[in-house]
mmCIF file with all atom_site columns, C-alpha atoms in Angstrom:
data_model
loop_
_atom_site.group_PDB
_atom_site.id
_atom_site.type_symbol
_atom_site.label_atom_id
_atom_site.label_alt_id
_atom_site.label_comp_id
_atom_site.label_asym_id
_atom_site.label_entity_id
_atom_site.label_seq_id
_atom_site.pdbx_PDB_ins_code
_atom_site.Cartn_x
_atom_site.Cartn_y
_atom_site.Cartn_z
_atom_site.occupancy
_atom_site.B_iso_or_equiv
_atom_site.pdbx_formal_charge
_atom_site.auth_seq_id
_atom_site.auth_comp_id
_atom_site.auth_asym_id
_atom_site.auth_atom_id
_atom_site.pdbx_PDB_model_num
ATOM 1   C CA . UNK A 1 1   ? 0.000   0.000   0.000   1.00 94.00 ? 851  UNK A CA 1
ATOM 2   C CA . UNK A 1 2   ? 3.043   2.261   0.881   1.00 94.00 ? 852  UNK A CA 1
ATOM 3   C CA . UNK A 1 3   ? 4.313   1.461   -2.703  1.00 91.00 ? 853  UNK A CA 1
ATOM 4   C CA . UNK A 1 4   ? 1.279   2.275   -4.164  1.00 94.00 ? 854  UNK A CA 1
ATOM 5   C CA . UNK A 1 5   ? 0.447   5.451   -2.223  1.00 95.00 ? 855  UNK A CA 1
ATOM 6   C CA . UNK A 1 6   ? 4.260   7.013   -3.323  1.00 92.00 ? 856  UNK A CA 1
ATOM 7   C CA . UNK A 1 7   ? 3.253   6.039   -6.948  1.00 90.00 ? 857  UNK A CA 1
ATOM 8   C CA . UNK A 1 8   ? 0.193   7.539   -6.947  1.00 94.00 ? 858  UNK A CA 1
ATOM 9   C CA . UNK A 1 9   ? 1.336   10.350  -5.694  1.00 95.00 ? 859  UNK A CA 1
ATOM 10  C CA . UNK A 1 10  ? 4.990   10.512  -7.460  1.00 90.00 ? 860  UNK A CA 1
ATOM 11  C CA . UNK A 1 11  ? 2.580   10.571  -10.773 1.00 89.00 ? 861  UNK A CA 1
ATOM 12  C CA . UNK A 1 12  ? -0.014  12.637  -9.685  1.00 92.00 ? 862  UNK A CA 1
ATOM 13  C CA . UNK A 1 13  ? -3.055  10.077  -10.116 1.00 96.00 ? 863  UNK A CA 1
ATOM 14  C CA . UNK A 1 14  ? -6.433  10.729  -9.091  1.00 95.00 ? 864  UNK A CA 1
ATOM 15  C CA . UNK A 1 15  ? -7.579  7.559   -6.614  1.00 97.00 ? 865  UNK A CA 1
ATOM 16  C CA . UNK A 1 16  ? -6.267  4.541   -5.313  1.00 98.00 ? 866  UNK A CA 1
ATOM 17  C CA . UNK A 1 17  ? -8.145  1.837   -4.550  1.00 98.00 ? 867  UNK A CA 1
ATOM 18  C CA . UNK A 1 18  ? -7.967  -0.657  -1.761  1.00 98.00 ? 868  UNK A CA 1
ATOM 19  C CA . UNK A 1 19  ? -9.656  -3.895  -3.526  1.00 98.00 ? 869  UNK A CA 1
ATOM 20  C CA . UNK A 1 20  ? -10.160 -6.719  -1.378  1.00 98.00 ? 870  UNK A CA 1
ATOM 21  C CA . UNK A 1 21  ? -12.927 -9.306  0.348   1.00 97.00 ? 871  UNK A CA 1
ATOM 22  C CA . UNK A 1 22  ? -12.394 -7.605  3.850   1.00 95.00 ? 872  UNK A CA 1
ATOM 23  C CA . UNK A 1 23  ? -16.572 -8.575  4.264   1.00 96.00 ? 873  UNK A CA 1
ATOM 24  C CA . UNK A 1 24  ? -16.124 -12.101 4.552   1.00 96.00 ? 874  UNK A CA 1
ATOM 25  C CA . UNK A 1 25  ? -12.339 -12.642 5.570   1.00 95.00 ? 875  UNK A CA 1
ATOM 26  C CA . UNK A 1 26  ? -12.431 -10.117 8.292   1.00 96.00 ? 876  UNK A CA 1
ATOM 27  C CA . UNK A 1 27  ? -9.334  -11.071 9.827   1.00 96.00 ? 877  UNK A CA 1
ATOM 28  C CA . UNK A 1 28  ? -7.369  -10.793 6.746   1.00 95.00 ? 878  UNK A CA 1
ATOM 29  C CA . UNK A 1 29  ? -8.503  -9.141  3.857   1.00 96.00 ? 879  UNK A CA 1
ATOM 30  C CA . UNK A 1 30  ? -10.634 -6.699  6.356   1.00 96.00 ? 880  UNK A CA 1
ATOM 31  C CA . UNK A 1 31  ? -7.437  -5.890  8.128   1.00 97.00 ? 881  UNK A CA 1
ATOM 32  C CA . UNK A 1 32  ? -5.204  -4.850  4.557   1.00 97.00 ? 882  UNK A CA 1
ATOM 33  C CA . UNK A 1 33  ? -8.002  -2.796  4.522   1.00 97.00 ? 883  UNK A CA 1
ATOM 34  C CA . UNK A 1 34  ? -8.101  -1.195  7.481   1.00 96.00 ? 884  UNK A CA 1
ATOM 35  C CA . UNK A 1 35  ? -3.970  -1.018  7.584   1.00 96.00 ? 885  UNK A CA 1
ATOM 36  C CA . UNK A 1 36  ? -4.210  0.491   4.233   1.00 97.00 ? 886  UNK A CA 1
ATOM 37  C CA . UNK A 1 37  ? -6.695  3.451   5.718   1.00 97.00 ? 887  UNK A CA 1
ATOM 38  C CA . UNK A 1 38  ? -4.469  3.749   8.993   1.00 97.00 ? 888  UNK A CA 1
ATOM 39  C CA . UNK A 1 39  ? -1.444  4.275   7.213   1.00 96.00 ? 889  UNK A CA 1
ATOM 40  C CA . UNK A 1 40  ? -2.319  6.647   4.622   1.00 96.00 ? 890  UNK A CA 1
ATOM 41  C CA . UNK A 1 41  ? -3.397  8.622   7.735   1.00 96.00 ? 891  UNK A CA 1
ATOM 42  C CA . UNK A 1 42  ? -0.028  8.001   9.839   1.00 95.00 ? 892  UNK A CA 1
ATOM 43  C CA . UNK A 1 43  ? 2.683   8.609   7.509   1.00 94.00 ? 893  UNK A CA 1
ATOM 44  C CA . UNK A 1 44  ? 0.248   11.035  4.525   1.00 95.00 ? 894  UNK A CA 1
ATOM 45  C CA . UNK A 1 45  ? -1.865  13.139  6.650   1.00 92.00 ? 895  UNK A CA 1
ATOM 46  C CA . UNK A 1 46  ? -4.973  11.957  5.058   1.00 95.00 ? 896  UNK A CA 1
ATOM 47  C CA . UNK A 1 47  ? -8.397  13.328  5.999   1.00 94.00 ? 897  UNK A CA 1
ATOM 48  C CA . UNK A 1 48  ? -11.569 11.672  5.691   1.00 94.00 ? 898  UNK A CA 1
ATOM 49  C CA . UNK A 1 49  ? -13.046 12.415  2.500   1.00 93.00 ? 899  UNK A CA 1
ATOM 50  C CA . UNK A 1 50  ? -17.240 12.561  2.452   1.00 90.00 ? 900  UNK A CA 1
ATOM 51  C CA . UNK A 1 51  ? -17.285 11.380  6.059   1.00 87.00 ? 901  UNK A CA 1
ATOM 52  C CA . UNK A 1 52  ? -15.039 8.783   5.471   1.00 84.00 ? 902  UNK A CA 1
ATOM 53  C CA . UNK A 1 53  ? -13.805 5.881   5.583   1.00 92.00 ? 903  UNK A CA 1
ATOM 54  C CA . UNK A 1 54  ? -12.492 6.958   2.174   1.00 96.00 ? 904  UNK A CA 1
ATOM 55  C CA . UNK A 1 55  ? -9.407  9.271   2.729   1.00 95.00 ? 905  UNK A CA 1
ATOM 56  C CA . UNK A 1 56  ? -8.007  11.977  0.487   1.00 95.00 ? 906  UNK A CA 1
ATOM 57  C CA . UNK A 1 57  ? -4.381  13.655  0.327   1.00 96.00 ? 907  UNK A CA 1
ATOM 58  C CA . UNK A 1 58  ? -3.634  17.010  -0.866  1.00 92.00 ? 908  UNK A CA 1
ATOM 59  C CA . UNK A 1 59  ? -0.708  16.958  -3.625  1.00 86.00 ? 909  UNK A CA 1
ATOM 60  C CA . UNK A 1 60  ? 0.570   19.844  -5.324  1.00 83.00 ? 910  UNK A CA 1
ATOM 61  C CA . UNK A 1 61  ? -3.173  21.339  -5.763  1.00 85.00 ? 911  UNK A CA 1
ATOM 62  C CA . UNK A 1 62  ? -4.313  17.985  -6.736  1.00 91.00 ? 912  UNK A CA 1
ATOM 63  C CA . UNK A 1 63  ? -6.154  15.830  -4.672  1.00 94.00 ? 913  UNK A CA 1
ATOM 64  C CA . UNK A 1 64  ? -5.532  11.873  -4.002  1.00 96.00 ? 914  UNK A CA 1
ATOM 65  C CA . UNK A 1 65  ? -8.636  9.958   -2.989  1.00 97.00 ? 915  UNK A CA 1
ATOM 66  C CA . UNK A 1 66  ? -7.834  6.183   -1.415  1.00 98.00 ? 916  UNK A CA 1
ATOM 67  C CA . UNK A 1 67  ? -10.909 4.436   -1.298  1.00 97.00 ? 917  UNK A CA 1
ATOM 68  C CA . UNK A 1 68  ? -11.932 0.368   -1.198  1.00 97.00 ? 918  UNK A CA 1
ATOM 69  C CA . UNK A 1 69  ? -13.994 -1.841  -2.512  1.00 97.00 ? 919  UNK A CA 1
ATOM 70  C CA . UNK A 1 70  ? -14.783 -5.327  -2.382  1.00 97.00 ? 920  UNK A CA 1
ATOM 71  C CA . UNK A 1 71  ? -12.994 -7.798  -5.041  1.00 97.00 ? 921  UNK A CA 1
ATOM 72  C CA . UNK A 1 72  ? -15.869 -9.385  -7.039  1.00 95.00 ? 922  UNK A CA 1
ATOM 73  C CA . UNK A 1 73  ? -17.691 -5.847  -7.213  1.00 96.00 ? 923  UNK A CA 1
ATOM 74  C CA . UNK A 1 74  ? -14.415 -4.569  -8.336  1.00 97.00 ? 924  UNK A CA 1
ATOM 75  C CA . UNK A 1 75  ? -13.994 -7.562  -11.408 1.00 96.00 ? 925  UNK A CA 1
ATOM 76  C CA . UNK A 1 76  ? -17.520 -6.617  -12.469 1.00 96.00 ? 926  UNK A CA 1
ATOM 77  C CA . UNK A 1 77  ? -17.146 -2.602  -11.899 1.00 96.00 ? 927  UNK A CA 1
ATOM 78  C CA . UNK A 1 78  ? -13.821 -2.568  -14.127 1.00 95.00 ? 928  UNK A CA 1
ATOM 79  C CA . UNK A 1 79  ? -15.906 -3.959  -17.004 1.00 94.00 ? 929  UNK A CA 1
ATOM 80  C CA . UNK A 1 80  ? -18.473 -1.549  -16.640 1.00 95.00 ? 930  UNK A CA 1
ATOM 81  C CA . UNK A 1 81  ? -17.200 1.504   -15.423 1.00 94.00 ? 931  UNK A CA 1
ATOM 82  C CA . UNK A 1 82  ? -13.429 1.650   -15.680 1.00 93.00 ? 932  UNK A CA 1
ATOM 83  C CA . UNK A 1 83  ? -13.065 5.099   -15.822 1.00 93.00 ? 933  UNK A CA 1
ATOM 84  C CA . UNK A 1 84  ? -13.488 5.223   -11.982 1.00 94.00 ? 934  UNK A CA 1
ATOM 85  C CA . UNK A 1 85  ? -10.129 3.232   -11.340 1.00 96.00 ? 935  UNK A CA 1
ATOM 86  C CA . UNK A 1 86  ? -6.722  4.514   -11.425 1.00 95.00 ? 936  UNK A CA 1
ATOM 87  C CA . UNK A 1 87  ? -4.069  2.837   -9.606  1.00 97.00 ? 937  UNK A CA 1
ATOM 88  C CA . UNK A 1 88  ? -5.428  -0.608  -7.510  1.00 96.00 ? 938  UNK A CA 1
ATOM 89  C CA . UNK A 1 89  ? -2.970  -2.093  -4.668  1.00 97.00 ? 939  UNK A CA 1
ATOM 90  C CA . UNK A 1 90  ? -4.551  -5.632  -3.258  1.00 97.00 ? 940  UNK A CA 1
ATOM 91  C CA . UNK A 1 91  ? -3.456  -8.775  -2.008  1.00 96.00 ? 941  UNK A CA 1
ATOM 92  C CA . UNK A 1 92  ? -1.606  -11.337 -4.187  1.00 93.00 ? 942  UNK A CA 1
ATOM 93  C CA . UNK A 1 93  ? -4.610  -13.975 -4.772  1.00 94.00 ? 943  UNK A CA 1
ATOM 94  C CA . UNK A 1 94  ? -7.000  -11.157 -5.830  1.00 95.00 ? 944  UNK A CA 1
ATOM 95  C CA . UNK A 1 95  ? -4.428  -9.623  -8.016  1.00 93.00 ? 945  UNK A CA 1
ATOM 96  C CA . UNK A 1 96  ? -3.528  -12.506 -9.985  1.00 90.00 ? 946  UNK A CA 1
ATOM 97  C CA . UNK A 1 97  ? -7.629  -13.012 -10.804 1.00 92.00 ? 947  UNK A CA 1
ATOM 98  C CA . UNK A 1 98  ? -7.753  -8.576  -11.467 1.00 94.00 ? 948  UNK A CA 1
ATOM 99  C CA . UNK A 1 99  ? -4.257  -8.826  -13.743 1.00 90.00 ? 949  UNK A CA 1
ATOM 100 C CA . UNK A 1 100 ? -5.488  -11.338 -16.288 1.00 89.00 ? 950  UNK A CA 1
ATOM 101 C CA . UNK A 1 101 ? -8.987  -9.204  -15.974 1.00 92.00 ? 951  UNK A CA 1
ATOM 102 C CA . UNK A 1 102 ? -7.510  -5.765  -16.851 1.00 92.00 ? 952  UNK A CA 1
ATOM 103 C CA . UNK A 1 103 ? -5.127  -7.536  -19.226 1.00 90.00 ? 953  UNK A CA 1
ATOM 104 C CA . UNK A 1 104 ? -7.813  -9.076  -21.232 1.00 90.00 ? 954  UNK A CA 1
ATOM 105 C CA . UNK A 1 105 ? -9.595  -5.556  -21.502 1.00 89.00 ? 955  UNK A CA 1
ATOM 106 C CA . UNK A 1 106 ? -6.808  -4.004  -23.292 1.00 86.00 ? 956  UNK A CA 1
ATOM 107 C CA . UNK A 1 107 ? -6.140  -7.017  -25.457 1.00 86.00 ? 957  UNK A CA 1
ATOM 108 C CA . UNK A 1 108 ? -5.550  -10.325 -23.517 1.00 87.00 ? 958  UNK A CA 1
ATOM 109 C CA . UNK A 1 109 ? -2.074  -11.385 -21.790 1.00 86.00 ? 959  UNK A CA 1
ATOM 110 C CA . UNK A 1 110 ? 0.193   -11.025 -24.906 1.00 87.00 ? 960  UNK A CA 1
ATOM 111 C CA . UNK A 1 111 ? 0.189   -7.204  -25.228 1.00 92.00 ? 961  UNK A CA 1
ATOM 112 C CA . UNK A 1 112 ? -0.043  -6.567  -21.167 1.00 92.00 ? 962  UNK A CA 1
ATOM 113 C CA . UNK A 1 113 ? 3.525   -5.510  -19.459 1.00 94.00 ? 963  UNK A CA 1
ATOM 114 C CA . UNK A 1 114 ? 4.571   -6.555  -16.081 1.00 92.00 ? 964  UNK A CA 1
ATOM 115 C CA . UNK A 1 115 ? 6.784   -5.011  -13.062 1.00 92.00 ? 965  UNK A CA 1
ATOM 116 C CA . UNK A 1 116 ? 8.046   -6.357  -9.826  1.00 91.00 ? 966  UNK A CA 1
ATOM 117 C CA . UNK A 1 117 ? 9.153   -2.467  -8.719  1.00 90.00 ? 967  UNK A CA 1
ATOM 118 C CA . UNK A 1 118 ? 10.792  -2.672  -4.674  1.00 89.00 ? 968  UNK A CA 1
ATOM 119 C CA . UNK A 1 119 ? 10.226  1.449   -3.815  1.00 81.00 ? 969  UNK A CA 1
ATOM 120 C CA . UNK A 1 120 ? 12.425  1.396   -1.214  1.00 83.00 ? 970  UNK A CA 1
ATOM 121 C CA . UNK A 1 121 ? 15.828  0.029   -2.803  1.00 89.00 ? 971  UNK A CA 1
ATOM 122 C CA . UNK A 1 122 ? 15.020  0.964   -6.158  1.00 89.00 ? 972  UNK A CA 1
ATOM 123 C CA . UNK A 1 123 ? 15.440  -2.730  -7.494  1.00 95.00 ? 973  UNK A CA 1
ATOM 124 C CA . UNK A 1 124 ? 13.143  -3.778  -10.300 1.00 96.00 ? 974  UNK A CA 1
ATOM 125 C CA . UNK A 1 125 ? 12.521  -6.671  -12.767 1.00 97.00 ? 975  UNK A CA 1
ATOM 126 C CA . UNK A 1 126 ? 10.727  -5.980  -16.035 1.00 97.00 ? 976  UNK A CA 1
ATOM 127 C CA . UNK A 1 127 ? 8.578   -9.086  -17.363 1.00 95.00 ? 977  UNK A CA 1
ATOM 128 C CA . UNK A 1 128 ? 5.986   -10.405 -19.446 1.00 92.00 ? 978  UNK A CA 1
ATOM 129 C CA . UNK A 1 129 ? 2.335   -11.007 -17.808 1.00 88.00 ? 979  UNK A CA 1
ATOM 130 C CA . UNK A 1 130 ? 2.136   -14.129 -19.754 1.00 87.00 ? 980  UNK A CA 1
ATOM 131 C CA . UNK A 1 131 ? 4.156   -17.501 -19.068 1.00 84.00 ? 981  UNK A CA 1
ATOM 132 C CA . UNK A 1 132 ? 6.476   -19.810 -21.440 1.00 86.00 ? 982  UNK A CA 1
ATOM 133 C CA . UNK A 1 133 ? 3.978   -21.397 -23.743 1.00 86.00 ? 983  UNK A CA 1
ATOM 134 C CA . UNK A 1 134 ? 6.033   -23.865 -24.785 1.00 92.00 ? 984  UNK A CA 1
ATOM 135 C CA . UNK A 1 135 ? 3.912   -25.374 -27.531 1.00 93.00 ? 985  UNK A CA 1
ATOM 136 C CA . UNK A 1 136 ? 4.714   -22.046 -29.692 1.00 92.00 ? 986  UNK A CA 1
ATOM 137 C CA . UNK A 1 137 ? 8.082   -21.909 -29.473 1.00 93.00 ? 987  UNK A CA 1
ATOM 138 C CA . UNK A 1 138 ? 10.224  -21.866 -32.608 1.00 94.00 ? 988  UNK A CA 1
ATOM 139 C CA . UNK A 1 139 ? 7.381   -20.875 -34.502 1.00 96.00 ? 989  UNK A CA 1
ATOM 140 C CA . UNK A 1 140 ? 7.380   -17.199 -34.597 1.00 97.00 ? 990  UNK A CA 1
ATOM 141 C CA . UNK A 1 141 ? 4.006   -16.551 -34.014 1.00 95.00 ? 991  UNK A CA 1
ATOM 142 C CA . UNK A 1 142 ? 3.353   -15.260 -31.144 1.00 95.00 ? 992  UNK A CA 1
ATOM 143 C CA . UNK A 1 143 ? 2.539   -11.872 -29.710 1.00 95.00 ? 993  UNK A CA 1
ATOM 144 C CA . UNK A 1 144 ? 5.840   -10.045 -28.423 1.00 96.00 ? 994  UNK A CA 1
ATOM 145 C CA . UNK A 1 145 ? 4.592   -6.960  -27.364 1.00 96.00 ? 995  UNK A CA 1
ATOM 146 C CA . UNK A 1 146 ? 3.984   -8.213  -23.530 1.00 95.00 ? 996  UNK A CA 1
ATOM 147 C CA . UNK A 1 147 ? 7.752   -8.830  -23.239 1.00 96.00 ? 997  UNK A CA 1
ATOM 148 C CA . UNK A 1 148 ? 8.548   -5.535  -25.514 1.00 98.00 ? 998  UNK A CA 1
ATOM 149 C CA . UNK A 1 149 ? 6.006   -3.132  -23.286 1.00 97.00 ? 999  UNK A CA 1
ATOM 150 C CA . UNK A 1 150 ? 8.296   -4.636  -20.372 1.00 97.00 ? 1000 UNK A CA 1
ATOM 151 C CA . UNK A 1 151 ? 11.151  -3.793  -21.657 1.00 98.00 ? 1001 UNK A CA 1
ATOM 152 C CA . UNK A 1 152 ? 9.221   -0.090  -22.440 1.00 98.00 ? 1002 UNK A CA 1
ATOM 153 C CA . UNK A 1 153 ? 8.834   0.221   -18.639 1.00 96.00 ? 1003 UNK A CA 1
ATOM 154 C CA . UNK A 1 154 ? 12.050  -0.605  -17.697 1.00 97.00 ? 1004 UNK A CA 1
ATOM 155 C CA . UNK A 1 155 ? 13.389  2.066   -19.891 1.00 98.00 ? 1005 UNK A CA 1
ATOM 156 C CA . UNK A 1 156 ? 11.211  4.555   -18.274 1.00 94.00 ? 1006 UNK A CA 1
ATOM 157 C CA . UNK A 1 157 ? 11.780  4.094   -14.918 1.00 94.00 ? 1007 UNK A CA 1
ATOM 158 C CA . UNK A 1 158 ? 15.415  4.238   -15.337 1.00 95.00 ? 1008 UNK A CA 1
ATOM 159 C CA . UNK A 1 159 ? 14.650  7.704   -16.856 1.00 95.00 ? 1009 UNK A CA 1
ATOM 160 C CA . UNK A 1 160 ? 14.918  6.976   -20.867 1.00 98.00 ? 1010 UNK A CA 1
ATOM 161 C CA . UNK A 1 161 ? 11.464  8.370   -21.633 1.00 96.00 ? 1011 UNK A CA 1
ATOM 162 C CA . UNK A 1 162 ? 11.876  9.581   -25.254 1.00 97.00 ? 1012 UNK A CA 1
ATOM 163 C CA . UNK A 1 163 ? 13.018  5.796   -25.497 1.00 98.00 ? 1013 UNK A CA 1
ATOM 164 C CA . UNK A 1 164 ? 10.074  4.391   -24.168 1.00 97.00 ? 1014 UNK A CA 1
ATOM 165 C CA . UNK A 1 165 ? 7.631   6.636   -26.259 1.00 97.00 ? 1015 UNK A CA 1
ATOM 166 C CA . UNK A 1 166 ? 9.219   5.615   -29.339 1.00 98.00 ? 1016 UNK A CA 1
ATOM 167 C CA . UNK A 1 167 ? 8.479   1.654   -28.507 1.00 98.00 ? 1017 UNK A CA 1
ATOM 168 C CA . UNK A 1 168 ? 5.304   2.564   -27.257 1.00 97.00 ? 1018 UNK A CA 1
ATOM 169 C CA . UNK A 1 169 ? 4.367   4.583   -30.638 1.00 98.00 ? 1019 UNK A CA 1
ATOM 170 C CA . UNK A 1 170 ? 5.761   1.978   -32.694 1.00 98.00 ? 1020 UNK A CA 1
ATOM 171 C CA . UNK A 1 171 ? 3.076   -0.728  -31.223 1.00 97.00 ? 1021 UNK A CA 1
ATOM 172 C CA . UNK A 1 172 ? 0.310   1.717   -31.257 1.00 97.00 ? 1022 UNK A CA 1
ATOM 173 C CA . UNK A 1 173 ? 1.498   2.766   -34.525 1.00 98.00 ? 1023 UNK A CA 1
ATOM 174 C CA . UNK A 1 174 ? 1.297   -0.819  -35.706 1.00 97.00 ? 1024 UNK A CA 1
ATOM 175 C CA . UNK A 1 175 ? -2.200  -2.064  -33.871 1.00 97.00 ? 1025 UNK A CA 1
ATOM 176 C CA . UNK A 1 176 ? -3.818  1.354   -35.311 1.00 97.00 ? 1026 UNK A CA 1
ATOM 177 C CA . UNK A 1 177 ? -2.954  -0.021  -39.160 1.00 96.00 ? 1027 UNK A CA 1
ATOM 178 C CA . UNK A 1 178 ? -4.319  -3.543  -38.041 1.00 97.00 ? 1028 UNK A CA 1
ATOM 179 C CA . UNK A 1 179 ? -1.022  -5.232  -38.760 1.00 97.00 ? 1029 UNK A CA 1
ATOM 180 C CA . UNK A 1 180 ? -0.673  -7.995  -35.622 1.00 97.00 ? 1030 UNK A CA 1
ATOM 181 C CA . UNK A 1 181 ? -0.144  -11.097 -34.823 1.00 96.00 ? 1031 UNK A CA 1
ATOM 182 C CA . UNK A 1 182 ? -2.039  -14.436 -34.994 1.00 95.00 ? 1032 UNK A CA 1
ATOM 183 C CA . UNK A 1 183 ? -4.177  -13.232 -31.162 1.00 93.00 ? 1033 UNK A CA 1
ATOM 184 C CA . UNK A 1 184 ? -5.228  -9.447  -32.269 1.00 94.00 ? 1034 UNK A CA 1
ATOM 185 C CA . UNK A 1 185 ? -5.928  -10.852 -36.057 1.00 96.00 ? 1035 UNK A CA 1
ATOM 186 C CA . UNK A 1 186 ? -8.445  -13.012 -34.814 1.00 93.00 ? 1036 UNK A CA 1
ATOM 187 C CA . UNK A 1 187 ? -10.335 -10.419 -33.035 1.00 90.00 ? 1037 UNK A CA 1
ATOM 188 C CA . UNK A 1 188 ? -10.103 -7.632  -35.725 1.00 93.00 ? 1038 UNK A CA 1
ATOM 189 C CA . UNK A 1 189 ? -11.980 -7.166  -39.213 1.00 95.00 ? 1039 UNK A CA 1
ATOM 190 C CA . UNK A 1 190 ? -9.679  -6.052  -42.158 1.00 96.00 ? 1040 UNK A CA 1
ATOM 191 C CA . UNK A 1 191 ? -6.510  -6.863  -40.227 1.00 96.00 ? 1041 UNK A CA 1
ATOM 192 C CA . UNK A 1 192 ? -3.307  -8.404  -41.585 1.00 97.00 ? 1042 UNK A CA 1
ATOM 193 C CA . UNK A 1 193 ? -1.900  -10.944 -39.968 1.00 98.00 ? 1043 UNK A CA 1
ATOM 194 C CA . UNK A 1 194 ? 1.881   -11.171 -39.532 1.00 98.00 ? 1044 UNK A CA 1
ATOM 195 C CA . UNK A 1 195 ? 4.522   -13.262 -37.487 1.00 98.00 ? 1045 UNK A CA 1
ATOM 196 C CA . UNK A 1 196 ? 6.265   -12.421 -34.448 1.00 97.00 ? 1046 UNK A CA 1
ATOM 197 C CA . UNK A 1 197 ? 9.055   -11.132 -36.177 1.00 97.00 ? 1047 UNK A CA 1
ATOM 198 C CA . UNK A 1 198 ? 7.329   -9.445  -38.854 1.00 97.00 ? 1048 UNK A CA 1
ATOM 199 C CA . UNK A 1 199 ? 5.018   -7.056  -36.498 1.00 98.00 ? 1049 UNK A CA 1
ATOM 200 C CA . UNK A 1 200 ? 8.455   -6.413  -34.550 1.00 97.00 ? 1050 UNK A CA 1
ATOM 201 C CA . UNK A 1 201 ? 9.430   -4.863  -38.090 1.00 98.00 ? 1051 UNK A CA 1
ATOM 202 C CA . UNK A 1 202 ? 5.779   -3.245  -38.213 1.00 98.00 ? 1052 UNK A CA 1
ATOM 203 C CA . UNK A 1 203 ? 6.618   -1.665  -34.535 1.00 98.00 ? 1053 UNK A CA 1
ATOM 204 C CA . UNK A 1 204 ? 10.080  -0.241  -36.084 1.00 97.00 ? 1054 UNK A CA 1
ATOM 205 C CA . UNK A 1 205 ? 8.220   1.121   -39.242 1.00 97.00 ? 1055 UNK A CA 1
ATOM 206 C CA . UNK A 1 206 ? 5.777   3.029   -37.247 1.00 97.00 ? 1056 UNK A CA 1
ATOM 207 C CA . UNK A 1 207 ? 8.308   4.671   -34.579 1.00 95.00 ? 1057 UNK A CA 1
#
């Protein structure tokens, strides 16, 4: 929660939500909640925001608001209405189901980057969302932008932005003419369908 609070803030984001299923696993999940209020009020100066228990922190003339909600409202809420979400900090079970969730509404797991960030000794490994899939390999069909997106990240949090746009252009460069891979073809009219190698030329073209 500390992690995510410092992002939020860091990056000047509008909410952060607590997600987890405090109501029935009080002891547990009802405790990250309540942790995750008291310490945003401890070490933030947080004040209740509405008459509480949602919290909100003053930043640079912006405000911050940390609020909750419970995990299978939240999986059906993101569908809905995922404008009202902005940065999410939960517990690992729940994030593994929200991860593939979010990933799928931007694409599925091959175009979704992934970050194990520690805020305090500023160690970090960049890594695809998806695993090995062994059956594909050698075949040079699938998806690389997960692992590129990664590697996108990595570049901007060691402070090579300009680098990072570029990549990122090049793949929304590439998606926007409908040139992808076997995944994004199948779920597109008019597209063209390419190998792994030839939308990593695609991304290049459109930098």
């Amino acid at each position: 929660v500390k992690a995510a609070l410092d992002y939020s803030l860091t990056h000047n984001h509008d909410t952060l939500t607590l997600v987890h299923k405090g109501n029935i696993m009080k002891f547990t999940e009802g405790k990250f909640k309540e942790w995750g209020y008291d310490l945003a009020k401890r070490e933030y100066n947080s004040n209740e925001y509405e008459g509480g228990p949602w919290q909100v922190i003053n930043n640079n003339g912006k405000q911050l608001i940390i609020k909750d909600v419970i995990a299978d409202a939240f999986l059906q809420q993101i569908l809905l209405r995922p404008s009202e979400y902005d940065v999410i900090a939960t517990l690992n079970l729940n994030g593994d189901y929200i991860s593939d969730v979010l990933a799928a509404i931007v694409g599925g797991i091959g175009i979704a980057p992934g970050a194990n960030i520690n805020y305090n000794s500023g160690h970090a490994i960049f890594e695809a969302t998806h695993g090995t899939a062994p059956k594909y390999a050698g075949k040079n069909v699938v998806n690389p932008s997960s692992v590129i997106l990664s590697g996108a990240m990595m570049l901007e949090y060691i402070g090579w932005k300009e680098a990072a746009d570029l990549i990122t252009d090049g793949i929304e460069g590439a998606i926007k003419c409908k040139t992808v891979t076997y995944d994004f073809h199948r779920l597109m009219d008019g597209a063209t369908k390419v190998s792994c190698s030839g939308f990593g030329e695609a991304i290049i073209a459109n930098m």
